Short mmCIF file of C-alpha atoms and ligand atoms in Angstrom, two decimals:
data_model
loop_
_atom_site.label_atom_id
_atom_site.label_comp_id
_atom_site.label_asym_id
_atom_site.label_seq_id
_atom_site.Cartn_x
_atom_site.Cartn_y
_atom_site.Cartn_z
CA MET F 1 -72.38 -4.00 76.68
CA ASP F 2 -72.16 -1.78 79.72
CA LYS F 3 -70.19 1.42 79.85
CA ASN F 4 -67.22 -0.02 81.67
CA THR F 5 -66.86 -3.02 79.37
CA PHE F 6 -67.05 -0.67 76.40
CA ARG F 7 -64.40 1.54 77.96
CA LYS F 8 -62.12 -1.43 78.61
CA HIS F 9 -62.31 -2.79 75.07
CA GLY F 10 -62.25 0.69 73.61
CA HIS F 11 -58.94 1.34 75.30
CA GLU F 12 -57.67 -2.05 74.20
CA ILE F 13 -58.55 -1.31 70.61
CA VAL F 14 -56.96 2.14 70.66
CA ASP F 15 -53.82 0.52 72.09
CA TRP F 16 -53.95 -2.09 69.37
CA ILE F 17 -54.30 0.54 66.62
CA ALA F 18 -51.48 2.63 68.11
CA ASP F 19 -49.22 -0.44 68.09
CA TYR F 20 -50.38 -1.35 64.60
CA PHE F 21 -49.25 2.02 63.25
CA GLU F 22 -45.74 0.98 64.37
CA SER F 23 -45.82 -2.76 63.80
CA VAL F 24 -47.51 -2.75 60.40
CA ARG F 25 -44.11 -2.70 58.74
CA HIS F 26 -43.43 -6.22 60.07
CA TYR F 27 -46.40 -7.80 58.29
CA PRO F 28 -46.16 -8.95 54.67
CA VAL F 29 -47.61 -5.98 52.77
CA ARG F 30 -49.86 -8.13 50.62
CA SER F 31 -51.86 -10.78 52.42
CA ARG F 32 -50.62 -14.30 51.77
CA ALA F 33 -54.12 -15.73 52.06
CA ARG F 34 -55.33 -17.98 49.27
CA PRO F 35 -58.93 -17.86 48.06
CA GLY F 36 -61.21 -19.41 50.67
CA ASP F 37 -58.59 -19.41 53.48
CA ILE F 38 -60.48 -16.96 55.66
CA MET F 39 -63.92 -18.35 54.95
CA SER F 40 -62.81 -21.84 55.91
CA LYS F 41 -62.09 -20.55 59.41
CA LEU F 42 -65.48 -18.89 59.86
CA PRO F 43 -68.68 -20.61 60.94
CA LYS F 44 -71.23 -20.94 58.15
CA GLU F 45 -74.06 -19.87 60.42
CA PRO F 46 -74.42 -16.80 62.63
CA PRO F 47 -74.12 -17.32 66.39
CA ALA F 48 -77.46 -17.76 68.09
CA GLY F 49 -76.30 -16.20 71.33
CA GLY F 50 -74.06 -13.23 72.01
CA GLU F 51 -70.32 -13.82 72.40
CA GLU F 52 -67.73 -12.20 74.60
CA MET F 53 -65.73 -9.36 73.11
CA GLU F 54 -62.49 -11.09 74.15
CA VAL F 55 -63.36 -14.00 71.86
CA ILE F 56 -64.36 -11.74 68.99
CA LEU F 57 -61.14 -9.74 69.28
CA LYS F 58 -59.07 -12.90 69.40
CA ASP F 59 -60.68 -14.08 66.17
CA PHE F 60 -60.01 -10.67 64.65
CA ARG F 61 -56.31 -11.15 65.36
CA ASP F 62 -56.13 -14.84 64.43
CA ILE F 63 -58.48 -15.06 61.46
CA ILE F 64 -59.05 -11.62 59.99
CA LEU F 65 -55.64 -10.00 60.29
CA PRO F 66 -53.77 -12.65 58.25
CA GLY F 67 -56.28 -11.95 55.48
CA MET F 68 -55.55 -8.25 55.42
CA THR F 69 -53.38 -6.48 52.88
CA HIS F 70 -51.67 -3.65 54.71
CA TRP F 71 -52.34 -0.39 52.94
CA GLN F 72 -50.68 1.54 55.77
CA HIS F 73 -47.41 -0.38 55.35
CA PRO F 74 -44.47 1.90 54.51
CA GLY F 75 -43.63 -0.55 51.71
CA TRP F 76 -46.95 0.23 50.03
CA PHE F 77 -46.13 1.21 46.45
CA ALA F 78 -49.10 -0.49 44.77
CA TYR F 79 -52.04 1.05 42.87
CA PHE F 80 -52.45 4.41 44.56
CA PRO F 81 -52.32 4.94 48.32
CA ALA F 82 -55.35 5.05 50.60
CA ASN F 83 -53.51 6.54 53.51
CA ASN F 84 -54.84 7.29 56.96
CA SER F 85 -53.38 9.05 59.98
CA PRO F 86 -53.87 9.02 63.74
CA ALA F 87 -55.86 12.28 63.56
CA SER F 88 -58.15 10.84 60.92
CA VAL F 89 -58.79 7.64 62.87
CA LEU F 90 -59.68 9.68 65.98
CA GLY F 91 -62.18 11.71 63.94
CA GLU F 92 -63.62 8.53 62.46
CA MET F 93 -64.07 7.05 65.93
CA LEU F 94 -66.13 10.05 66.96
CA THR F 95 -68.21 9.80 63.79
CA ALA F 96 -68.98 6.18 64.65
CA GLY F 97 -69.68 7.12 68.27
CA LEU F 98 -72.08 9.88 67.31
CA GLY F 99 -73.73 7.55 64.83
CA ALA F 100 -75.51 10.41 63.11
CA GLN F 101 -77.09 10.13 59.71
CA CYS F 102 -76.41 13.49 58.11
CA MET F 103 -78.72 13.67 55.11
CA SER F 104 -80.08 17.14 55.85
CA TRP F 105 -79.09 20.23 57.76
CA GLU F 106 -81.73 19.44 60.36
CA THR F 107 -80.48 15.89 60.91
CA SER F 108 -77.21 17.42 62.19
CA PRO F 109 -76.58 21.12 61.55
CA ALA F 110 -72.92 20.82 62.57
CA ALA F 111 -72.25 18.05 60.05
CA THR F 112 -73.66 20.12 57.20
CA GLU F 113 -71.97 23.36 58.21
CA LEU F 114 -68.63 21.70 58.92
CA GLU F 115 -68.80 20.02 55.50
CA GLU F 116 -69.42 23.39 53.91
CA VAL F 117 -66.43 24.88 55.73
CA VAL F 118 -63.91 22.07 55.19
CA THR F 119 -64.75 21.64 51.52
CA ASP F 120 -64.16 25.36 51.10
CA TRP F 121 -60.82 24.94 52.89
CA LEU F 122 -59.96 22.25 50.34
CA ARG F 123 -61.01 24.55 47.53
CA GLN F 124 -58.67 27.25 48.79
CA MET F 125 -55.85 24.78 49.45
CA THR F 126 -55.95 23.43 45.90
CA GLY F 127 -56.40 26.81 44.24
CA LEU F 128 -59.84 26.13 42.78
CA PRO F 129 -61.76 29.27 41.77
CA ALA F 130 -63.75 31.18 44.38
CA GLY F 131 -67.41 30.35 44.03
CA MET F 132 -66.91 26.64 43.40
CA LYS F 133 -68.80 24.68 46.05
CA GLY F 134 -67.80 21.34 47.48
CA VAL F 135 -69.55 18.31 48.88
CA ILE F 136 -68.10 15.10 50.26
CA GLN F 137 -68.98 11.92 48.37
CA ASP F 138 -68.00 8.35 49.15
CA THR F 139 -65.74 7.84 46.13
CA ALA F 140 -64.54 9.44 42.91
CA SER F 141 -66.59 6.84 41.04
CA THR F 142 -69.79 8.15 42.62
CA ALA F 143 -68.77 11.77 42.07
CA THR F 144 -68.09 11.09 38.40
CA LEU F 145 -71.44 9.33 38.03
CA THR F 146 -73.04 12.37 39.66
CA ALA F 147 -71.26 14.63 37.16
CA LEU F 148 -72.43 12.48 34.25
CA LEU F 149 -76.02 12.52 35.48
CA THR F 150 -75.90 16.29 35.86
CA ALA F 151 -74.37 16.71 32.39
CA ARG F 152 -77.06 14.44 30.97
CA GLU F 153 -79.81 16.55 32.52
CA VAL F 154 -78.23 19.90 31.62
CA SER F 155 -77.75 18.84 28.01
CA THR F 156 -81.32 17.59 27.66
CA GLY F 157 -83.02 20.46 29.46
CA TYR F 158 -83.63 18.16 32.45
CA SER F 159 -85.88 15.95 30.36
CA CYS F 160 -84.23 12.55 30.91
CA ASN F 161 -85.22 12.70 34.56
CA GLU F 162 -88.76 13.31 33.33
CA THR F 163 -89.24 11.01 30.38
CA GLY F 164 -86.44 8.50 30.83
CA LEU F 165 -83.71 7.56 28.41
CA TYR F 166 -86.06 6.57 25.64
CA GLY F 167 -87.98 9.80 25.54
CA PHE F 168 -91.21 8.05 26.43
CA PRO F 169 -93.57 10.59 24.89
CA GLU F 170 -96.58 10.12 27.10
CA SER F 171 -97.57 13.19 29.09
CA ARG F 172 -99.06 12.83 32.56
CA GLU F 173 -102.51 13.51 31.07
CA GLU F 174 -102.09 10.88 28.37
CA GLN F 175 -100.86 8.50 31.01
CA GLU F 176 -103.95 9.03 33.10
CA ALA F 177 -106.23 8.72 30.08
CA GLY F 178 -104.26 5.67 28.89
CA THR F 179 -103.87 7.17 25.39
CA GLY F 180 -100.09 7.64 25.06
CA LYS F 181 -97.89 5.52 22.83
CA ALA F 182 -94.58 3.96 23.74
CA THR F 183 -92.22 4.83 20.93
CA PRO F 184 -88.69 4.47 22.19
CA THR F 185 -86.64 6.46 19.71
CA GLY F 186 -83.33 7.06 21.38
CA ILE F 187 -82.16 9.05 24.30
CA GLY F 188 -83.78 12.17 25.58
CA ASN F 189 -86.91 14.10 24.95
CA ARG F 190 -85.52 17.59 24.77
CA SER F 191 -88.60 19.43 25.96
CA GLY F 192 -89.84 16.96 28.52
CA GLU F 193 -93.06 16.68 26.57
CA GLY F 194 -94.22 16.18 22.99
CA THR F 195 -92.24 14.03 20.58
CA ALA F 196 -89.48 11.75 21.63
CA GLU F 197 -86.94 12.68 19.00
CA GLY F 198 -83.49 13.37 20.33
CA PRO F 199 -79.94 12.70 19.20
CA ALA F 200 -77.74 10.32 21.13
CA LEU F 201 -75.68 12.07 23.77
CA ARG F 202 -71.91 11.70 23.64
CA VAL F 203 -69.25 11.60 26.34
CA TYR F 204 -65.53 12.07 25.68
CA ALA F 205 -62.54 10.98 27.74
CA SER F 206 -58.97 10.05 26.99
CA ALA F 207 -58.04 6.50 26.19
CA GLU F 208 -56.21 6.53 29.56
CA ALA F 209 -59.29 7.52 31.61
CA HIS F 210 -60.18 5.47 34.69
CA SER F 211 -62.60 2.56 34.42
CA SER F 212 -65.08 4.47 36.60
CA ILE F 213 -65.75 6.72 33.61
CA GLU F 214 -66.98 3.86 31.46
CA LYS F 215 -68.94 2.48 34.39
CA GLY F 216 -70.58 5.87 34.97
CA VAL F 217 -71.38 6.22 31.28
CA ARG F 218 -73.05 2.83 31.31
CA MET F 219 -75.00 3.48 34.50
CA ALA F 220 -76.13 6.97 33.53
CA GLY F 221 -77.68 5.47 30.41
CA PHE F 222 -75.49 7.06 27.76
CA GLY F 223 -74.45 3.65 26.52
CA ARG F 224 -70.88 2.48 26.21
CA ARG F 225 -70.85 3.08 22.47
CA ASN F 226 -71.43 6.76 23.10
CA LEU F 227 -68.24 7.04 25.12
CA ILE F 228 -65.65 8.33 22.69
CA TYR F 229 -62.05 7.69 23.65
CA ILE F 230 -59.77 10.50 22.55
CA GLU F 231 -56.25 9.76 21.44
CA THR F 232 -53.42 10.71 23.78
CA ASP F 233 -50.02 12.23 23.04
CA GLU F 234 -46.63 10.64 23.72
CA ASN F 235 -47.05 11.50 27.42
CA TYR F 236 -50.44 9.75 27.63
CA ALA F 237 -52.34 13.06 27.96
CA MET F 238 -55.49 13.80 25.97
CA ARG F 239 -54.94 15.64 22.69
CA PRO F 240 -57.25 18.67 22.63
CA ASP F 241 -57.06 18.84 18.82
CA LYS F 242 -58.36 15.27 18.60
CA LEU F 243 -61.11 16.13 21.08
CA GLU F 244 -62.26 19.06 19.01
CA GLU F 245 -62.16 16.95 15.87
CA ALA F 246 -64.34 14.28 17.52
CA ILE F 247 -66.85 16.82 18.82
CA LYS F 248 -67.15 18.55 15.43
CA ASN F 249 -67.49 15.26 13.64
CA ASP F 250 -70.23 14.16 16.06
CA ILE F 251 -72.15 17.42 15.69
CA GLU F 252 -72.01 17.09 11.89
CA ARG F 253 -73.42 13.59 12.12
CA GLY F 254 -76.23 14.70 14.43
CA PHE F 255 -74.95 13.53 17.80
CA SER F 256 -75.22 15.72 20.87
CA PRO F 257 -71.95 16.21 22.83
CA ALA F 258 -72.90 16.23 26.52
CA CYS F 259 -69.78 15.81 28.62
CA VAL F 260 -66.00 15.78 28.45
CA ILE F 261 -64.05 14.12 31.25
CA ALA F 262 -60.47 15.27 31.59
CA THR F 263 -58.10 13.38 33.86
CA VAL F 264 -55.56 15.17 36.01
CA GLY F 265 -53.36 12.27 36.98
CA THR F 266 -54.34 9.14 35.08
CA THR F 267 -54.30 5.87 36.94
CA SER F 268 -51.76 4.15 34.73
CA SER F 269 -49.13 6.89 34.65
CA THR F 270 -50.52 10.11 36.29
CA ALA F 271 -50.62 11.81 32.90
CA ILE F 272 -52.11 15.29 33.08
CA ASP F 273 -54.71 16.19 30.44
CA PRO F 274 -54.39 19.87 29.42
CA VAL F 275 -57.53 21.14 31.15
CA ASP F 276 -57.09 24.71 29.88
CA GLU F 277 -57.07 23.72 26.21
CA ILE F 278 -59.76 21.08 26.73
CA GLY F 279 -61.83 23.67 28.60
CA ALA F 280 -61.62 26.10 25.71
CA VAL F 281 -62.99 23.41 23.38
CA CYS F 282 -65.80 22.61 25.84
CA LYS F 283 -66.71 26.26 26.20
CA LYS F 284 -66.84 26.76 22.44
CA HIS F 285 -69.25 23.85 22.00
CA GLY F 286 -71.20 24.26 25.23
CA VAL F 287 -70.15 20.89 26.66
CA TRP F 288 -69.97 20.04 30.39
CA LEU F 289 -66.39 19.65 31.61
CA HIS F 290 -65.76 17.24 34.47
CA VAL F 291 -62.24 16.73 35.84
CA ASP F 292 -61.16 13.48 37.46
CA ALA F 293 -58.22 14.46 39.67
CA ALA F 294 -58.77 11.60 42.13
CA MET F 295 -55.12 11.05 43.00
CA ALA F 296 -53.15 14.05 41.74
CA GLY F 297 -55.59 16.69 42.99
CA THR F 298 -53.98 16.55 46.42
CA ALA F 299 -50.64 17.66 44.93
CA ALA F 300 -52.26 20.96 43.91
CA ILE F 301 -51.85 22.10 47.53
CA LEU F 302 -48.16 22.64 46.65
CA GLU F 303 -47.30 26.02 45.11
CA GLU F 304 -44.96 24.26 42.68
CA LYS F 305 -47.83 22.00 41.54
CA ARG F 306 -50.53 24.63 41.21
CA ASP F 307 -50.46 24.24 37.45
CA LEU F 308 -52.29 20.94 37.97
CA MET F 309 -55.40 23.13 38.31
CA LYS F 310 -54.58 25.25 35.27
CA GLY F 311 -57.81 25.79 33.34
CA ALA F 312 -59.99 25.40 36.45
CA GLU F 313 -61.99 28.45 35.35
CA TYR F 314 -63.53 26.24 32.61
CA VAL F 315 -64.43 23.39 34.94
CA ASP F 316 -68.07 22.56 35.66
CA SER F 317 -67.24 19.81 38.13
CA LEU F 318 -64.13 18.22 39.62
CA VAL F 319 -63.35 15.42 42.01
CA PHE F 320 -60.31 14.53 44.06
CA ASN F 321 -59.83 12.06 46.87
CA PRO F 322 -58.54 13.13 50.28
CA HIS F 323 -58.91 9.39 50.99
CA LYS F 324 -56.03 8.67 48.64
CA TRP F 325 -53.21 11.01 49.46
CA MET F 326 -54.41 13.46 52.14
CA MET F 327 -54.00 11.37 55.32
CA THR F 328 -57.77 10.91 55.59
CA ASN F 329 -58.93 7.35 55.87
CA PHE F 330 -61.28 5.85 53.32
CA ASP F 331 -63.87 7.03 52.39
CA CYS F 332 -63.73 10.75 51.67
CA SER F 333 -63.96 12.12 48.16
CA ALA F 334 -64.27 15.86 47.52
CA TYR F 335 -66.60 16.86 44.67
CA PHE F 336 -66.69 20.47 43.50
CA VAL F 337 -69.19 22.16 41.21
CA ARG F 338 -69.27 25.59 39.68
CA ASP F 339 -73.04 25.91 39.91
CA PRO F 340 -74.67 23.89 42.68
CA ALA F 341 -78.13 24.82 41.35
CA LEU F 342 -77.57 22.59 38.30
CA LEU F 343 -76.49 19.67 40.48
CA ILE F 344 -79.37 20.13 42.92
CA LYS F 345 -81.90 20.36 40.11
CA ALA F 346 -80.66 17.03 38.76
CA MET F 347 -80.51 15.30 42.15
CA SER F 348 -83.08 16.76 44.50
CA ILE F 349 -86.17 14.93 45.43
CA ASN F 350 -88.27 16.35 48.17
CA PRO F 351 -90.92 14.10 49.62
CA GLU F 352 -93.11 15.59 52.30
CA TYR F 353 -91.45 13.62 55.09
CA LEU F 354 -88.04 15.19 54.39
CA LYS F 355 -89.21 18.84 54.19
CA THR F 356 -88.14 21.22 56.94
CA SER F 357 -88.72 24.87 57.68
CA LYS F 358 -84.99 25.68 57.18
CA ASP F 359 -84.67 24.30 53.65
CA ALA F 360 -84.46 27.75 52.06
CA GLN F 361 -81.54 28.86 54.25
CA VAL F 362 -79.28 25.82 54.40
CA ASN F 363 -77.58 23.12 52.34
CA ASN F 364 -79.23 19.74 52.39
CA TYR F 365 -76.43 17.57 51.08
CA ARG F 366 -78.77 14.70 50.25
CA ASP F 367 -79.61 16.85 47.21
CA TRP F 368 -75.94 17.10 46.17
CA GLY F 369 -75.45 13.46 45.28
CA ILE F 370 -76.96 10.03 44.87
CA GLN F 371 -77.33 8.70 48.38
CA LEU F 372 -79.91 9.90 50.85
CA GLY F 373 -78.25 8.72 54.06
CA ARG F 374 -74.84 10.24 54.63
CA ARG F 375 -71.98 9.60 57.04
CA PHE F 376 -70.40 12.47 58.94
CA ARG F 377 -67.20 12.39 56.88
CA ALA F 378 -66.27 16.05 57.33
CA LEU F 379 -65.23 15.43 60.92
CA LYS F 380 -62.15 13.32 60.17
CA LEU F 381 -61.12 15.70 57.38
CA TRP F 382 -61.41 18.63 59.81
CA PHE F 383 -59.26 16.74 62.33
CA VAL F 384 -56.64 16.02 59.66
CA ILE F 385 -56.41 19.55 58.26
CA ARG F 386 -56.23 21.06 61.74
CA HIS F 387 -53.79 18.50 63.07
CA TYR F 388 -51.26 18.82 60.26
CA GLY F 389 -52.04 22.34 59.15
CA VAL F 390 -51.77 23.09 55.45
CA GLU F 391 -47.99 23.38 55.78
CA GLY F 392 -47.74 19.98 57.45
CA LEU F 393 -49.75 18.33 54.69
CA LYS F 394 -47.61 20.01 52.06
CA GLU F 395 -44.46 18.69 53.68
CA ILE F 396 -45.68 15.10 53.48
CA VAL F 397 -46.92 15.35 49.89
CA ARG F 398 -43.74 17.12 48.82
CA SER F 399 -41.58 14.44 50.42
CA HIS F 400 -43.46 11.72 48.51
CA ILE F 401 -42.84 13.56 45.25
CA GLU F 402 -39.15 13.90 46.09
CA MET F 403 -38.86 10.18 46.87
CA ALA F 404 -40.51 9.31 43.55
CA ARG F 405 -38.07 11.65 41.80
CA TRP F 406 -35.14 9.96 43.46
CA PHE F 407 -36.43 6.54 42.40
CA ALA F 408 -36.95 7.79 38.85
CA SER F 409 -33.39 9.09 38.76
CA GLN F 410 -32.11 5.65 39.78
CA VAL F 411 -34.14 4.08 36.99
CA SER F 412 -33.01 6.51 34.33
CA GLY F 413 -29.42 6.34 35.55
CA SER F 414 -29.37 2.55 35.31
CA ASP F 415 -28.54 0.79 32.07
CA ARG F 416 -30.80 -2.10 33.07
CA PHE F 417 -34.04 -0.16 33.50
CA GLU F 418 -36.02 2.41 31.61
CA LEU F 419 -38.72 4.93 32.48
CA LEU F 420 -41.91 4.44 30.47
CA ALA F 421 -43.72 7.70 31.29
CA PRO F 422 -42.91 11.14 32.68
CA VAL F 423 -43.03 11.38 36.48
CA THR F 424 -45.60 14.15 37.02
CA THR F 425 -46.17 13.65 40.75
CA SER F 426 -45.36 10.57 42.84
CA LEU F 427 -45.73 7.63 40.46
CA VAL F 428 -42.86 6.04 38.55
CA CYS F 429 -43.61 3.79 35.56
CA PHE F 430 -40.66 1.66 34.55
CA ARG F 431 -39.47 -1.73 33.39
CA TRP F 432 -36.39 -3.85 33.22
CA ASN F 433 -34.75 -3.50 29.82
CA ASP F 434 -31.00 -3.87 29.50
CA GLY F 435 -31.13 -2.84 25.86
CA ASN F 436 -29.70 -6.16 24.80
CA THR F 437 -32.91 -8.03 24.31
CA PRO F 438 -33.24 -9.63 20.91
CA GLY F 439 -35.34 -12.72 21.41
CA LYS F 440 -36.21 -11.78 25.00
CA ASP F 441 -39.80 -11.35 26.04
CA LEU F 442 -39.66 -8.11 28.05
CA ASP F 443 -43.27 -8.40 29.16
CA HIS F 444 -42.66 -11.87 30.51
CA ILE F 445 -39.44 -10.90 32.29
CA ASN F 446 -41.03 -7.86 33.94
CA ARG F 447 -44.08 -9.86 34.98
CA GLU F 448 -41.76 -12.39 36.63
CA LEU F 449 -39.73 -9.62 38.23
CA LEU F 450 -42.83 -8.02 39.76
CA LYS F 451 -43.99 -11.38 41.07
CA LEU F 452 -40.65 -11.98 42.79
CA ILE F 453 -40.53 -8.46 44.24
CA ASN F 454 -43.97 -8.86 45.76
CA GLU F 455 -43.24 -12.31 47.13
CA THR F 456 -40.65 -10.77 49.45
CA GLY F 457 -43.55 -9.31 51.46
CA GLU F 458 -41.47 -6.20 52.13
CA VAL F 459 -42.97 -4.11 49.38
CA PHE F 460 -46.02 -4.23 47.13
CA LEU F 461 -45.96 -2.80 43.60
CA THR F 462 -48.50 -3.28 40.81
CA HIS F 463 -48.45 -3.05 37.03
CA THR F 464 -50.19 -1.50 34.07
CA LEU F 465 -49.92 -1.49 30.30
CA LEU F 466 -48.51 1.57 28.55
CA SER F 467 -48.53 1.50 24.76
CA GLY F 468 -49.06 -2.22 25.08
CA ARG F 469 -45.92 -2.68 27.18
CA TYR F 470 -46.01 -4.43 30.55
CA THR F 471 -45.12 -1.64 32.98
CA ILE F 472 -44.20 -1.80 36.66
CA ARG F 473 -45.62 1.06 38.75
CA LEU F 474 -44.03 2.39 41.93
CA SER F 475 -46.44 4.78 43.57
CA VAL F 476 -45.21 6.68 46.64
CA GLY F 477 -47.89 8.02 48.97
CA GLN F 478 -48.17 6.04 52.16
CA ARG F 479 -47.86 8.49 55.06
CA THR F 480 -44.99 6.72 56.84
CA THR F 481 -42.94 5.78 53.79
CA THR F 482 -39.40 7.11 54.14
CA MET F 483 -36.46 7.47 51.82
CA ALA F 484 -35.01 4.30 53.37
CA ASP F 485 -38.14 2.38 52.27
CA VAL F 486 -37.79 3.62 48.70
CA GLU F 487 -34.09 2.77 48.69
CA ARG F 488 -34.97 -0.68 49.98
CA ALA F 489 -37.53 -1.10 47.19
CA TRP F 490 -34.86 -0.24 44.62
CA GLU F 491 -32.52 -2.77 46.25
CA ILE F 492 -35.16 -5.53 46.24
CA ILE F 493 -35.93 -4.86 42.58
CA ASN F 494 -32.28 -5.12 41.64
CA GLN F 495 -31.74 -8.25 43.71
CA ASN F 496 -34.53 -10.04 41.89
CA ILE F 497 -33.47 -9.38 38.33
CA LYS F 498 -31.33 -12.47 38.06
CA ASN F 499 -34.11 -14.85 39.03
CA SER F 500 -36.65 -13.15 36.80
CA LEU F 501 -34.39 -13.81 33.80
CA GLN F 502 -34.46 -17.57 34.35
C1 PLP V 601 -58.51 6.04 42.18
C2 PLP V 601 -59.07 6.70 40.99
C3 PLP V 601 -60.44 6.66 40.72
C4 PLP V 601 -61.40 5.87 41.55
O1 PLP V 601 -61.51 6.39 42.83
P1 PLP V 601 -62.60 5.82 43.85
O2 PLP V 601 -62.67 6.89 44.89
O3 PLP V 601 -62.06 4.53 44.36
O4 PLP V 601 -63.87 5.65 43.11
C5 PLP V 601 -60.91 7.35 39.63
N1 PLP V 601 -60.08 8.04 38.83
C6 PLP V 601 -58.76 8.10 39.05
C7 PLP V 601 -57.89 8.90 38.13
C8 PLP V 601 -58.21 7.43 40.14
O5 PLP V 601 -56.90 7.50 40.36
#
């Protein structure tokens, strides 16, 4: 493609995106595609020859777009948001244009140094302690896996990386002489040499923790059975007394507590685990404390929500997602650690071909996570923070919280609905219940109601289970959602009650 053709289509695409920001509200929020619809319109085999961009763009509009669910729709109340913004998209375009792979300082000094600066901006904005260092990861799932791997290494004196999960006892010398024995006797070889005895490592999280915690526990080799779910209180937050009980009980029985994962803003109901009390328990027993604040972390930029980070002085690692609620398009997850040396020791690998003369003076972010190759994600975040300013971001986040509060007040003021969890930030958990329900299946009625609401195409809400009850979630967080959109959602919900009762 020559420069002028690129320019022409580039302008066309920018125009298209600019229009899309406006017109997205006229699409059905959730795609109406059925399984296989899109595939049936695509050729089974790749084209042998190159095609014209006009044709490709036409197919984008005709085939791909109808199969998109519109996360940037102002009627987006599903799951959690993954909002973007014009500033973020412009930054992302430049990242794609530069096409740099930013694994090391030397492979793009500006990418590394900008990442260092913007993650420190985020640290200041959210009130995390001075000295915590940040790095951008693709997702909270990856950041949590990174935390689990670090906790595993710290709690085994970095021996799992050496001997593997089964404490394979063979030393390098024995290996070379072919004299070692394979005696898999459980996780960890505490010294990295000698015998392979070692107690099973334990991880603790609340029963409301995100599925990425269990996935990380499985992938980091702890084993699902060593993930201990801690009971929650009536607000779905972890009970620190139950945590301490579990840790003590495990120690007595010979297990080795390695990591506690507290959630600030659970996925079901944005419950806030008491990080300060949990942190005190972790400190007492020398256990790594990781905080999953994927969604709610962004709200900590508000003075009135600073208590979300209460207890941060105990935190070894924490993740939150600017790609959820901070106007930065997917993916961009901010991972903070108290002591980068522990993370780097667990992650770094330094083959000759990656060594540079600057390594002692700079951050090489490939050593701060799992992936070697890294996108230049800091650029869009820099664009966003500069474009809105901290005050501008606060205004948007605050308005979302206010809209959620308004919606919650409608629910609690209605005799046909009830709130099922406290509204801590911008998520409302509720269900239809007119209090006159003997013989009525509330779960069934609310499932029907949600189905009807979503079929309108004007809004998209999702559900969860709280204490076994089918719960409708209304999550406010799309950048362009206004009070009128939330009022409309409330209207649609009310209009569909009658049919959901049939
Ligand atoms: C969204 C979410 C995650 C997963 O985030 P990804 O970045 O998609 O991996 C994890 N934990 C919580 C609490 C979340 O809300």
